[in-house]
Amino acid sequence: MANVETATDTPKMPLKQADTQPIIRVRDVWVSFGEHKVLKGLDLDVKRGEILGFVGASGGGKSVLMRTIIGLVKKDKGMIEVFGRDLDKLNEEELQAVERRWGVLFQQGALFSSLTVRQNIQFPLREYLNLSQRLMDEIAIAKLEMVGLPAFVAEKYPSQLSGGMIKRAALARALVLDPEIVFLDEPTSGLDPISAGEFDDLIRALQQTLGLTVFMATHDLDSLHNACDRIAALADGKVIATGPIGDMLKSDHPWLKAYFHGKRAAGRLNGKRN
Amino acid sequence: MAARAVSLNRKEEAGKLVLEAAGRWISSFAGQTEKLVTDAETRRAKSQAVAIDASHIEQLDTSGAWLLERMRRGFESGGAKAEIVGLDPRYKILLDEVQQTNTGKNAEEEHDHNAVENSLSYLGEMVTGFVRDTGEFVQFLGGVVVTFGRVLVRPWTFRLTSVVYHLDRVGFRSIPIIVLILFLIGGILAQQGIFHFRKFGAETFVVDMVGILVLREVGVLITSIMLAGRSGSAYTAELGSMKMREEVDALRVMGRDPMEILILPRMIALIIALPLLTFIGSMAALFGGMVTAWLYGGFTPEIFTERLRDAISWSTFWVGMIKAPFMGAVIGLVACVEGLRVQGSAESLGEHTTASVVKSIFLVIVLDGAFAIFFASIDW
């Protein structure tokens, strides 16, 4: 029980009284693969209760930063604080307690292919909590329906689902322990514009329902417009700008100009403005 | 401390049952919370109105919201009128959301078969599976032959680079392990022979035994089994993961025949590699036998080779060698068929890789038996 206690000793901050204390604080993080330096002294704050869109060139280190925060990639130096705790200073048990408070949606969903969707969603419940099968079934179905999938999908295997369904089912798994932070790695990539739009709405709705903080690495300009409260732009291994979409559009930085006023963005913006 | 994390107190107020929920209704305590809820549901009140007072709930997540809702539905289905009151407004959206879930009947089909029925249907599946396997192997073999014929007619479509690459992987790189294993087996055969033949003074016949056994059977069998495990499984896994990622389909839509590009080079490489490896392996086994006979039985290498020359003939050697390419074809065929059968999941890949190895070893042994009958009848 001691473990469970530590897992929840800071009560969840309700959305409305979101304080300004950042929930994730990244300071001077360096990551390299061999000789190639990907992140070069990156600083970033994520505030509680916001949806942060993280943009950057393909291969520029968006996923690397996400994977560094959640501990899948080793950093050369720097400091990462989540929930006000320095992840390097935690012992294994404390780290596990922190890990329980975040959920991750991988780019390809990463559902376990040998388990049904229901078993996939129940996996964290089964690993961390001691609940009756009935309650686990009900929670799994509830989560599944909250991410907009019908209940019968629960008995299917991941290989029987379409790309959009896999993303939703994976999101249900990421959310099953009611985490405080979710990391989304290109959640709308590979989805058609309608599904992508629905996914944005879903993330917004869930963020409001569950009081989530969302860290979203994305390329999707529509997601940035519709879902994100704030955007952080990554170029040359550093965060070059943060702020709401309006600030990004006004910025004079050449990379930001190219990104937000490029051919693909321009048509969309003109359409929006009219 | 943990016991007081959640509570649910009941009070009767003017014909109305009030359940006071308090504490932290979150997944960490969901186990205890569920017990409280189940208790509350079983001790039904006479009263027609039930209020679930949630004003003392400090913290709520999906599991807690669901348990509140489950309790409410429990009372409703018992004919009472139940409502959740006093919940902190910040959790309102969550509760609303949860109230819309778990409404439909769960589309779960529970097949309740008994053991006899299960084993019968399993047996039936195995039989149909066997028939289907046979059909598919024959069909696939036909496909390979047709492709081979087409390549013969248009030799420029032959993928030499690919064949050489696979030959290097399945042939050249298998040499150390095959030599080692067959050297040991030759040694063991000789040791056993000497040990048992010594009892009736027939030690010298150990050379005949090792020579004939190795050249006719053991050399080709062990080599085939090793390659089925080493290369057949690799073929299945490669083709399977290519199938999983639609690479095979990509080849097809680019107008290229996967049979020609993927299957044929692999089959040819195996068919060429197996006789060569069988030869090298058999020599290693004879050498192993010779070393053992020298150290353990006291035959000098000169005596050993002298006896060996008397004991074996060309036909002994060819019996083993003729079988080898057929073994290669069978292993390649099974490996490729199983590889292309892989469906989307990683589990399926594992399943078919196992099936590939098991089936090819089985077929190698069956084929060896058939050859034994054949060679016996032509008196070789």
XYZ file of C-alpha atoms in Angstrom:
654
model
C 0.000 0.000 0.000
C 2.933 2.339 0.679
C 3.662 2.480 -3.000
C 0.111 3.427 -3.819
C 0.201 6.180 -1.245
C 3.245 7.836 -2.729
C 1.657 7.534 -6.103
C -1.136 9.859 -5.183
C 0.169 11.987 -2.394
C -0.114 15.205 -4.359
C -3.797 15.600 -5.067
C -4.716 16.319 -8.625
C -4.929 20.003 -9.374
C -8.279 20.857 -10.768
C -8.177 22.505 -14.138
C -9.770 25.742 -13.155
C -7.317 26.754 -10.504
C -4.352 25.832 -12.660
C -1.335 27.378 -11.037
C 1.581 28.775 -12.917
C 4.060 26.260 -11.510
C 5.221 24.237 -14.547
C 4.331 20.557 -14.457
C 7.303 19.699 -16.659
C 10.516 21.693 -16.452
C 13.305 20.896 -18.889
C 16.592 22.713 -18.386
C 19.699 22.643 -20.559
C 19.140 19.140 -21.910
C 21.719 17.720 -24.311
C 21.113 14.509 -26.202
C 23.333 13.001 -28.851
C 23.433 9.823 -30.879
C 27.077 9.061 -31.447
C 28.606 12.200 -32.855
C 25.313 13.661 -33.917
C 23.943 16.145 -31.366
C 20.165 16.242 -31.485
C 19.261 18.437 -28.533
C 21.680 21.200 -27.643
C 20.848 22.737 -24.305
C 17.096 22.709 -24.638
C 14.870 24.538 -22.122
C 11.120 24.047 -21.947
C 8.285 24.559 -19.482
C 4.920 22.869 -19.714
C 2.227 24.435 -17.579
C -0.358 22.469 -15.697
C -3.583 21.939 -17.592
C -2.435 23.212 -20.965
C -2.151 21.523 -24.323
C 1.336 22.199 -25.591
C 2.010 21.604 -29.258
C 5.632 20.835 -29.975
C 6.708 21.464 -33.550
C 9.945 21.029 -35.385
C 11.441 19.670 -38.551
C 11.194 15.964 -39.258
C 14.131 14.268 -37.609
C 14.785 17.427 -35.609
C 14.311 15.840 -32.220
C 10.641 16.261 -31.310
C 10.211 12.605 -30.534
C 13.656 12.527 -28.977
C 12.699 15.177 -26.435
C 9.479 13.340 -25.624
C 11.317 10.072 -25.249
C 13.966 11.767 -23.107
C 11.350 13.146 -20.738
C 9.671 9.774 -20.335
C 13.047 8.134 -19.864
C 13.406 6.078 -23.033
C 16.394 8.049 -24.288
C 19.382 8.872 -22.100
C 20.443 12.473 -21.961
C 24.081 13.560 -21.879
C 23.397 16.287 -19.373
C 20.684 18.600 -18.152
C 17.765 18.425 -15.785
C 14.207 17.257 -16.218
C 11.630 17.923 -13.536
C 8.166 16.415 -13.696
C 5.592 17.204 -10.982
C 8.331 19.269 -9.362
C 10.622 16.294 -8.892
C 13.977 15.853 -10.563
C 13.705 12.532 -12.381
C 17.417 11.803 -11.964
C 17.163 11.949 -8.197
C 14.312 9.477 -7.811
C 14.831 5.884 -6.811
C 13.154 3.122 -8.777
C 10.014 3.039 -6.671
C 9.509 6.788 -6.801
C 10.142 6.789 -10.512
C 7.496 4.121 -10.982
C 5.082 6.247 -8.973
C 5.798 9.181 -11.270
C 5.440 7.008 -14.362
C 1.993 6.005 -13.202
C 0.940 9.620 -13.373
C 1.658 9.997 -17.062
C 0.379 8.202 -20.121
C 2.036 7.899 -23.502
C 0.510 7.517 -26.930
C 3.141 6.231 -29.328
C 3.115 7.124 -32.975
C 2.054 3.670 -34.122
C -0.129 3.084 -31.085
C 2.126 0.327 -29.740
C -0.828 -1.799 -28.694
C 0.311 -5.269 -27.691
C -0.573 -7.333 -30.716
C -1.148 -10.548 -28.810
C -3.803 -9.008 -26.568
C -7.313 -7.859 -27.407
C -8.135 -4.180 -27.131
C -9.861 -4.816 -23.812
C -6.819 -6.644 -22.417
C -4.587 -3.882 -23.743
C -6.576 -1.216 -21.939
C -6.715 -3.301 -18.777
C -2.991 -3.980 -18.800
C -1.980 -0.980 -16.632
C -4.902 -1.656 -14.279
C -3.868 -5.264 -13.904
C -0.222 -4.343 -13.351
C -0.730 -1.544 -10.862
C -4.002 -2.176 -9.063
C -5.835 -5.081 -7.586
C -9.347 -4.753 -8.966
C -12.128 -7.201 -9.666
C -12.437 -8.406 -13.245
C -15.899 -6.862 -13.460
C -14.674 -3.413 -12.502
C -11.709 -3.659 -14.868
C -14.046 -4.643 -17.707
C -16.345 -1.738 -16.938
C -13.492 0.763 -16.735
C -12.051 -0.534 -20.006
C -15.411 -0.156 -21.760
C -15.913 3.285 -20.213
C -12.515 4.447 -21.489
C -13.153 2.931 -24.877
C -16.429 4.784 -25.191
C -14.856 7.990 -23.917
C -12.356 7.905 -26.769
C -15.232 7.387 -29.154
C -15.042 3.711 -29.985
C -17.997 1.340 -29.761
C -17.900 -1.319 -27.049
C -17.658 -4.268 -29.459
C -14.170 -3.140 -30.496
C -12.989 -4.354 -27.086
C -12.852 -7.978 -28.213
C -10.875 -7.273 -31.389
C -7.153 -7.657 -31.843
C -5.073 -4.627 -32.888
C -4.367 -6.168 -36.301
C -8.107 -6.105 -37.001
C -8.400 -2.344 -36.453
C -7.927 0.606 -38.780
C -5.234 3.213 -38.134
C -7.631 5.687 -36.528
C -9.133 3.022 -34.286
C -5.662 1.921 -33.190
C -4.819 5.493 -32.178
C -8.012 5.804 -30.201
C -7.604 2.437 -28.522
C -4.006 3.319 -27.668
C -5.206 6.608 -26.226
C -7.697 4.703 -24.088
C -4.835 2.611 -22.767
C -2.714 5.692 -22.119
C -5.584 7.226 -20.164
C -6.778 4.232 -18.198
C -5.019 5.156 -14.966
C -6.275 8.750 -15.255
C -2.831 10.237 -15.705
C -2.129 13.905 -15.132
C 0.058 14.258 -18.221
C -0.330 12.570 -21.574
C 2.419 12.565 -24.154
C 1.168 12.275 -27.700
C 3.617 11.507 -30.475
C 2.127 12.744 -33.734
C -1.383 11.708 -32.764
C -2.979 12.743 -36.042
C -0.339 11.481 -38.456
C -1.759 8.939 -40.837
C -5.342 9.962 -40.196
C -7.643 11.519 -42.740
C -8.550 15.184 -42.094
C -11.963 14.279 -40.693
C -10.567 11.695 -38.279
C -7.700 14.028 -37.423
C -10.159 16.815 -36.653
C -12.216 14.463 -34.504
C -9.059 13.399 -32.721
C -8.213 17.031 -31.950
C -11.703 17.563 -30.543
C -11.380 14.366 -28.561
C -8.109 15.470 -27.008
C -9.644 18.845 -26.139
C -12.695 17.183 -24.614
C -10.677 14.685 -22.623
C -8.346 17.391 -21.453
C -11.325 19.268 -20.047
C -12.985 16.168 -18.631
C -9.960 14.701 -16.948
C -7.992 17.893 -16.311
C -5.097 16.630 -18.355
C -1.900 18.316 -19.301
C -1.110 17.367 -22.878
C 2.315 17.359 -24.491
C 1.807 16.843 -28.187
C 4.583 16.468 -30.736
C 2.923 17.160 -34.048
C 3.255 18.382 -37.611
C -0.391 18.930 -38.142
C -1.056 22.658 -38.580
C -4.754 22.110 -37.977
C -4.036 20.469 -34.634
C -1.878 23.435 -33.707
C -4.702 25.804 -34.556
C -7.570 23.900 -33.057
C -6.252 21.957 -30.127
C -3.176 23.647 -28.712
C -3.085 26.375 -26.085
C 0.569 27.059 -26.626
C 3.188 26.066 -29.125
C 6.876 25.442 -28.672
C 9.024 25.375 -31.766
C 12.201 23.358 -31.965
C 14.992 24.194 -34.361
C 18.677 23.402 -34.242
C 18.325 21.467 -31.007
C 16.769 24.312 -29.043
C 13.367 25.762 -28.398
C 13.418 28.920 -30.481
C 10.002 30.239 -29.520
C 7.033 29.476 -27.332
C 3.648 31.083 -27.265
C 0.123 30.850 -28.598
C -0.433 30.367 -32.294
C -0.948 34.101 -32.817
C 2.571 34.895 -31.601
C 4.013 32.206 -33.809
C 2.337 33.687 -36.852
C 3.685 37.139 -36.055
C 7.232 35.974 -35.418
C 10.027 37.078 -37.724
C 12.217 34.064 -37.132
C 13.013 32.602 -40.560
C 12.274 29.019 -39.598
C 8.942 29.937 -38.024
C 8.063 32.017 -41.066
C 8.847 29.083 -43.322
C 6.854 26.733 -41.113
C 3.753 28.796 -40.506
C 3.722 30.823 -43.708
C 4.937 28.152 -46.095
C 2.915 27.040 -49.061
C 0.934 24.477 -47.121
C 0.200 26.824 -44.241
C -0.588 29.880 -46.349
C -3.585 28.448 -48.155
C -5.068 27.288 -44.905
C -4.602 30.612 -43.147
C -6.091 32.613 -45.978
C -9.046 30.318 -45.926
C -9.421 30.858 -42.204
C -9.128 34.594 -42.274
C -11.791 35.154 -44.905
C -4.790 5.215 6.996
C -5.542 3.546 3.712
C -8.803 2.180 5.097
C -10.105 5.704 5.622
C -9.215 6.918 2.165
C -12.763 6.270 1.001
C -16.034 5.893 2.835
C -19.708 5.499 2.134
C -22.119 6.134 5.037
C -25.847 5.462 4.876
C -28.516 7.537 6.587
C -32.302 7.413 6.420
C -33.859 10.845 6.173
C -37.619 11.213 5.922
C -38.203 8.160 3.779
C -35.177 8.929 1.740
C -31.956 6.974 1.775
C -28.885 9.146 1.729
C -25.501 7.628 0.933
C -22.662 9.889 1.892
C -19.657 9.253 -0.280
C -16.430 10.768 0.967
C -12.713 10.620 0.446
C -10.634 9.954 -2.600
C -12.565 8.009 -5.194
C -9.619 7.276 -7.435
C -8.260 4.179 -9.070
C -5.663 3.559 -6.353
C -8.500 2.853 -3.926
C -10.957 1.460 -6.452
C -10.734 -2.017 -4.935
C -12.016 -0.809 -1.544
C -14.467 1.557 -3.145
C -15.982 -1.237 -5.169
C -16.574 -3.275 -2.000
C -18.359 -0.342 -0.373
C -20.510 0.129 -3.449
C -21.376 -3.551 -3.674
C -22.302 -3.593 0.033
C -24.507 -0.571 -0.409
C -26.257 -2.154 -3.348
C -26.952 -5.447 -1.605
C -28.421 -3.792 1.480
C -31.328 -2.324 -0.448
C -33.522 0.148 1.334
C -37.281 0.128 1.288
C -37.251 3.758 0.401
C -38.075 4.703 -3.129
C -35.744 7.668 -3.240
C -32.009 7.392 -2.974
C -29.622 10.310 -2.935
C -25.926 9.721 -3.376
C -24.316 12.675 -1.671
C -20.986 13.249 -3.329
C -20.207 16.578 -1.684
C -17.501 15.101 0.530
C -15.562 13.539 -2.301
C -12.146 15.134 -2.350
C -10.822 13.568 -5.487
C -12.506 11.734 -8.307
C -11.284 9.993 -11.434
C -12.895 7.831 -14.072
C -12.990 4.705 -11.931
C -14.577 6.609 -9.029
C -17.075 8.334 -11.285
C -17.985 4.998 -12.792
C -18.528 3.439 -9.356
C -20.856 6.301 -8.385
C -22.721 5.784 -11.626
C -22.805 2.015 -11.182
C -24.307 2.456 -7.731
C -26.909 4.847 -9.097
C -27.823 2.413 -11.875
C -27.984 -0.404 -9.337
C -30.631 1.427 -7.329
C -32.487 2.495 -10.448
C -32.721 -1.051 -11.718
C -34.039 -2.032 -8.269
C -36.962 0.285 -8.906
C -35.817 3.213 -6.786
C -35.209 6.716 -7.952
C -31.577 7.532 -7.450
C -29.541 10.609 -8.106
C -26.056 11.859 -7.484
C -26.035 15.209 -5.707
C -23.562 17.717 -4.415
C -20.645 16.718 -6.614
C -17.938 19.334 -6.960
C -18.703 21.145 -10.229
C -15.184 20.576 -11.508
C -15.968 16.865 -11.791
C -19.300 17.452 -13.500
C -17.991 16.918 -17.057
C -16.287 13.714 -16.042
C -19.429 12.285 -14.471
C -21.549 13.284 -17.468
C -19.080 11.599 -19.760
C -18.984 8.432 -17.699
C -22.779 8.291 -17.502
C -22.866 7.790 -21.234
C -20.680 4.710 -21.165
C -21.341 1.052 -20.473
C -24.909 1.460 -21.654
C -25.078 -1.172 -24.357
C -24.917 -4.846 -23.857
C -21.332 -5.867 -24.158
C -21.034 -7.712 -27.443
C -19.110 -10.559 -25.940
C -19.724 -14.013 -27.283
C -19.070 -16.636 -24.670
C -18.744 -20.057 -26.210
C -19.184 -22.635 -23.527
C -17.935 -25.872 -24.992
C -17.147 -29.009 -23.098
C -13.837 -30.827 -23.261
C -14.951 -33.503 -25.741
C -16.381 -30.939 -28.102
C -13.215 -28.870 -27.822
C -10.849 -31.717 -28.532
C -13.002 -32.928 -31.430
C -13.061 -29.506 -33.023
C -9.320 -29.218 -32.450
C -8.800 -32.560 -34.184
C -11.009 -31.448 -37.053
C -9.069 -28.220 -37.413
C -5.819 -30.163 -37.485
C -7.058 -32.447 -40.249
C -8.364 -29.604 -42.405
C -5.160 -27.713 -41.642
C -3.100 -30.650 -42.853
C -5.112 -30.933 -46.058
C -4.828 -27.183 -46.634
C -1.080 -27.276 -45.943
C -0.538 -30.036 -48.468
C -2.549 -28.187 -51.086
C -0.715 -24.957 -50.473
C 2.747 -26.553 -50.550
C 1.998 -28.256 -53.852
C 0.578 -25.069 -55.300
C 3.560 -23.081 -54.107
C 5.996 -25.642 -55.482
C 4.198 -25.328 -58.808
C 4.587 -21.566 -58.622
C 8.299 -21.848 -57.927
C 8.773 -24.253 -60.842
C 6.845 -21.969 -63.214
C 8.901 -18.981 -62.081
C 12.066 -20.962 -62.517
C 10.976 -21.920 -66.021
C 10.275 -18.294 -66.847
C 13.697 -17.290 -65.570
C 15.290 -19.987 -67.744
C 13.553 -18.553 -70.783
C 14.517 -15.002 -69.850
C 17.851 -15.439 -68.083
C 18.357 -11.693 -67.616
C 15.593 -11.694 -64.987
C 17.651 -14.047 -62.857
C 18.772 -12.342 -59.646
C 22.331 -13.520 -59.315
C 23.305 -10.956 -56.676
C 20.432 -12.018 -54.516
C 21.281 -15.702 -54.857
C 24.904 -15.048 -53.962
C 23.861 -12.964 -50.974
C 21.605 -15.722 -49.667
C 24.189 -18.348 -50.463
C 26.629 -16.463 -48.278
C 24.115 -16.247 -45.453
C 22.731 -19.777 -45.454
C 25.785 -21.545 -46.839
C 29.077 -19.938 -46.062
C 28.166 -18.648 -42.633
C 26.727 -22.004 -41.576
C 29.991 -23.824 -42.144
C 31.514 -23.380 -38.656
C 28.496 -24.608 -36.736
C 27.811 -27.508 -39.120
C 31.447 -28.615 -39.030
C 31.529 -28.431 -35.250
C 28.302 -30.358 -34.722
C 29.060 -33.078 -37.239
C 32.609 -33.449 -35.955
C 31.179 -34.111 -32.495
C 28.528 -36.476 -33.801
C 31.091 -38.457 -35.789
C 33.164 -38.720 -32.642
C 30.219 -39.852 -30.544
C 29.190 -42.483 -33.105
C 32.724 -43.888 -33.160
C 32.981 -43.904 -29.375
C 29.653 -45.703 -28.962
C 30.565 -48.178 -31.694
C 33.919 -48.998 -30.179
C 32.467 -49.304 -26.678
C 29.738 -51.763 -27.689
C 31.497 -53.649 -30.494
C 34.433 -54.312 -28.165
C 32.251 -56.719 -26.162
C 32.292 -59.210 -29.026
C 35.616 -58.259 -30.562
C 34.229 -56.527 -33.602
C 35.861 -53.170 -32.968
C 37.217 -52.848 -36.494
C 33.656 -52.720 -37.864
C 33.227 -49.377 -36.189
C 34.828 -47.821 -39.248
C 32.224 -49.438 -41.512
C 29.459 -48.265 -39.247
C 30.666 -44.676 -38.997
C 31.415 -44.470 -42.708
C 28.100 -45.814 -43.946
C 25.958 -44.120 -41.327
C 27.560 -40.721 -41.802
C 27.603 -40.717 -45.581
C 24.167 -42.216 -46.135
C 22.093 -40.717 -43.328
C 23.591 -38.712 -40.519
C 25.495 -36.156 -42.574
C 22.553 -35.041 -44.659
C 19.980 -35.327 -41.845
C 21.882 -33.277 -39.299
C 22.808 -30.677 -41.901
C 19.186 -30.389 -43.012
C 17.892 -30.104 -39.473
C 20.485 -27.465 -38.655
C 19.605 -25.459 -41.745
C 15.875 -25.780 -41.050
C 16.492 -24.286 -37.633
C 19.042 -21.739 -38.717
C 18.027 -20.599 -42.174
C 14.433 -21.787 -42.572
C 13.410 -19.823 -39.517
C 15.294 -16.766 -40.772
C 13.499 -16.981 -44.141
C 10.114 -17.228 -42.465
C 10.809 -14.318 -40.145
C 12.151 -12.104 -42.951
C 9.341 -12.827 -45.358
C 6.826 -12.605 -42.535
C 7.913 -9.163 -41.453
C 8.009 -8.032 -45.075
C 4.468 -9.298 -45.421
C 3.447 -7.506 -42.218
C 4.761 -4.175 -43.491
C 3.160 -4.605 -46.904
C 6.563 -4.773 -48.590
C 5.444 -7.861 -50.494
C 2.395 -5.965 -51.734
C 4.632 -3.045 -52.685
C 6.688 -5.340 -54.916
C 3.544 -6.669 -56.516
C 2.105 -3.260 -57.354
C 5.405 -2.209 -58.890
C 4.828 -5.020 -61.341
C 7.500 -7.259 -59.877
C 6.811 -10.828 -58.992
C 7.635 -11.522 -55.320
C 8.076 -15.139 -56.337
C 10.901 -14.145 -58.666
C 12.531 -11.576 -56.408
C 12.063 -13.015 -52.926
C 11.316 -16.710 -53.153
C 13.336 -18.067 -56.042
C 16.754 -16.719 -54.941
C 16.181 -18.075 -51.451
C 15.115 -21.489 -52.719
C 18.034 -21.719 -55.143
C 20.491 -20.653 -52.461
C 19.230 -23.394 -50.136
C 19.218 -26.036 -52.859
C 22.834 -25.213 -53.714
C 24.011 -24.737 -50.148
C 22.649 -27.949 -48.671
C 24.675 -30.426 -50.782
C 27.826 -28.405 -50.219
C 27.263 -28.230 -46.498
C 26.357 -31.923 -46.413
C 29.678 -32.740 -48.054
C 31.673 -30.550 -45.689
C 29.700 -31.816 -42.707
C 30.157 -35.473 -43.657
C 33.880 -34.994 -43.998
C 33.936 -33.358 -40.570
C 32.002 -36.298 -39.114
C 34.380 -38.835 -40.658
C 37.282 -36.845 -39.286
C 35.650 -36.780 -35.862
C 35.176 -40.537 -36.055
C 38.794 -40.978 -37.063
C 40.103 -38.861 -34.198
C 37.979 -40.745 -31.675
C 38.957 -44.113 -33.125
C 42.591 -43.102 -32.766
C 42.445 -41.688 -29.239
C 39.856 -44.062 -27.787
C 40.100 -47.218 -29.899
C 43.786 -47.165 -30.850
C 43.271 -47.279 -34.649
C 45.850 -45.163 -36.415
C 44.528 -42.845 -39.131
C 46.188 -45.097 -41.717
C 44.216 -48.123 -40.581
C 41.050 -46.044 -40.369
C 41.304 -44.781 -43.967
C 42.267 -48.235 -45.188
C 39.169 -49.794 -43.594
C 37.034 -46.907 -44.764
C 38.090 -47.452 -48.357
C 36.942 -51.077 -48.147
C 33.747 -50.288 -46.331
C 32.199 -47.614 -48.522
C 31.586 -47.252 -52.208
C 30.580 -44.407 -54.498
C 26.944 -45.345 -54.057
C 27.220 -44.828 -50.300
C 28.456 -41.336 -50.926
C 25.879 -40.516 -53.606
C 22.946 -41.774 -51.546
C 23.624 -38.981 -49.089
C 24.429 -36.335 -51.656
C 21.418 -36.966 -53.895
C 19.083 -36.393 -51.004
C 20.593 -33.044 -50.067
C 19.090 -30.749 -52.742
C 15.633 -32.224 -52.125
C 15.999 -31.511 -48.431
C 16.982 -27.941 -49.326
C 13.913 -27.573 -51.510
C 11.597 -28.847 -48.787
C 13.075 -26.522 -46.153
C 12.905 -23.528 -48.486
C 9.369 -24.340 -49.541
C 8.024 -24.659 -46.011
C 9.903 -21.563 -44.840
C 8.594 -19.399 -47.673
C 5.000 -20.643 -47.476
C 4.911 -20.034 -43.732
C 6.542 -16.633 -44.133
C 3.928 -15.473 -46.599
C 1.149 -16.719 -44.334
C 2.044 -14.269 -41.559
C -0.781 -11.905 -40.648
C -0.483 -8.483 -39.065
C 0.654 -9.288 -35.536
C 3.986 -10.083 -33.953
C 2.393 -13.135 -32.381
C 1.481 -14.470 -35.796
C 5.090 -14.030 -36.898
C 6.307 -16.112 -33.975
C 3.671 -18.761 -34.580
C 4.592 -19.189 -38.232
C 8.325 -19.210 -37.544
C 7.811 -22.055 -35.082
C 5.544 -23.862 -37.537
C 8.147 -23.431 -40.265
C 10.889 -25.106 -38.249
C 8.706 -27.907 -36.910
C 7.141 -28.720 -40.280
C 10.385 -28.599 -42.231
C 12.176 -30.895 -39.775
C 9.229 -33.268 -39.886
C 9.149 -33.264 -43.690
C 12.923 -33.721 -43.907
C 12.641 -36.885 -41.834
C 9.635 -38.178 -43.791
C 11.466 -37.525 -47.055
C 14.538 -39.290 -45.723
C 12.382 -42.324 -44.951
C 10.964 -42.288 -48.467
C 14.481 -42.140 -49.924
C 15.561 -45.029 -47.711
C 12.762 -47.175 -49.140
C 13.627 -46.111 -52.661
C 17.359 -46.813 -52.366
C 16.690 -50.155 -50.686
C 14.469 -51.216 -53.575
C 17.021 -50.264 -56.240
C 19.596 -52.033 -54.116
C 22.008 -49.129 -53.617
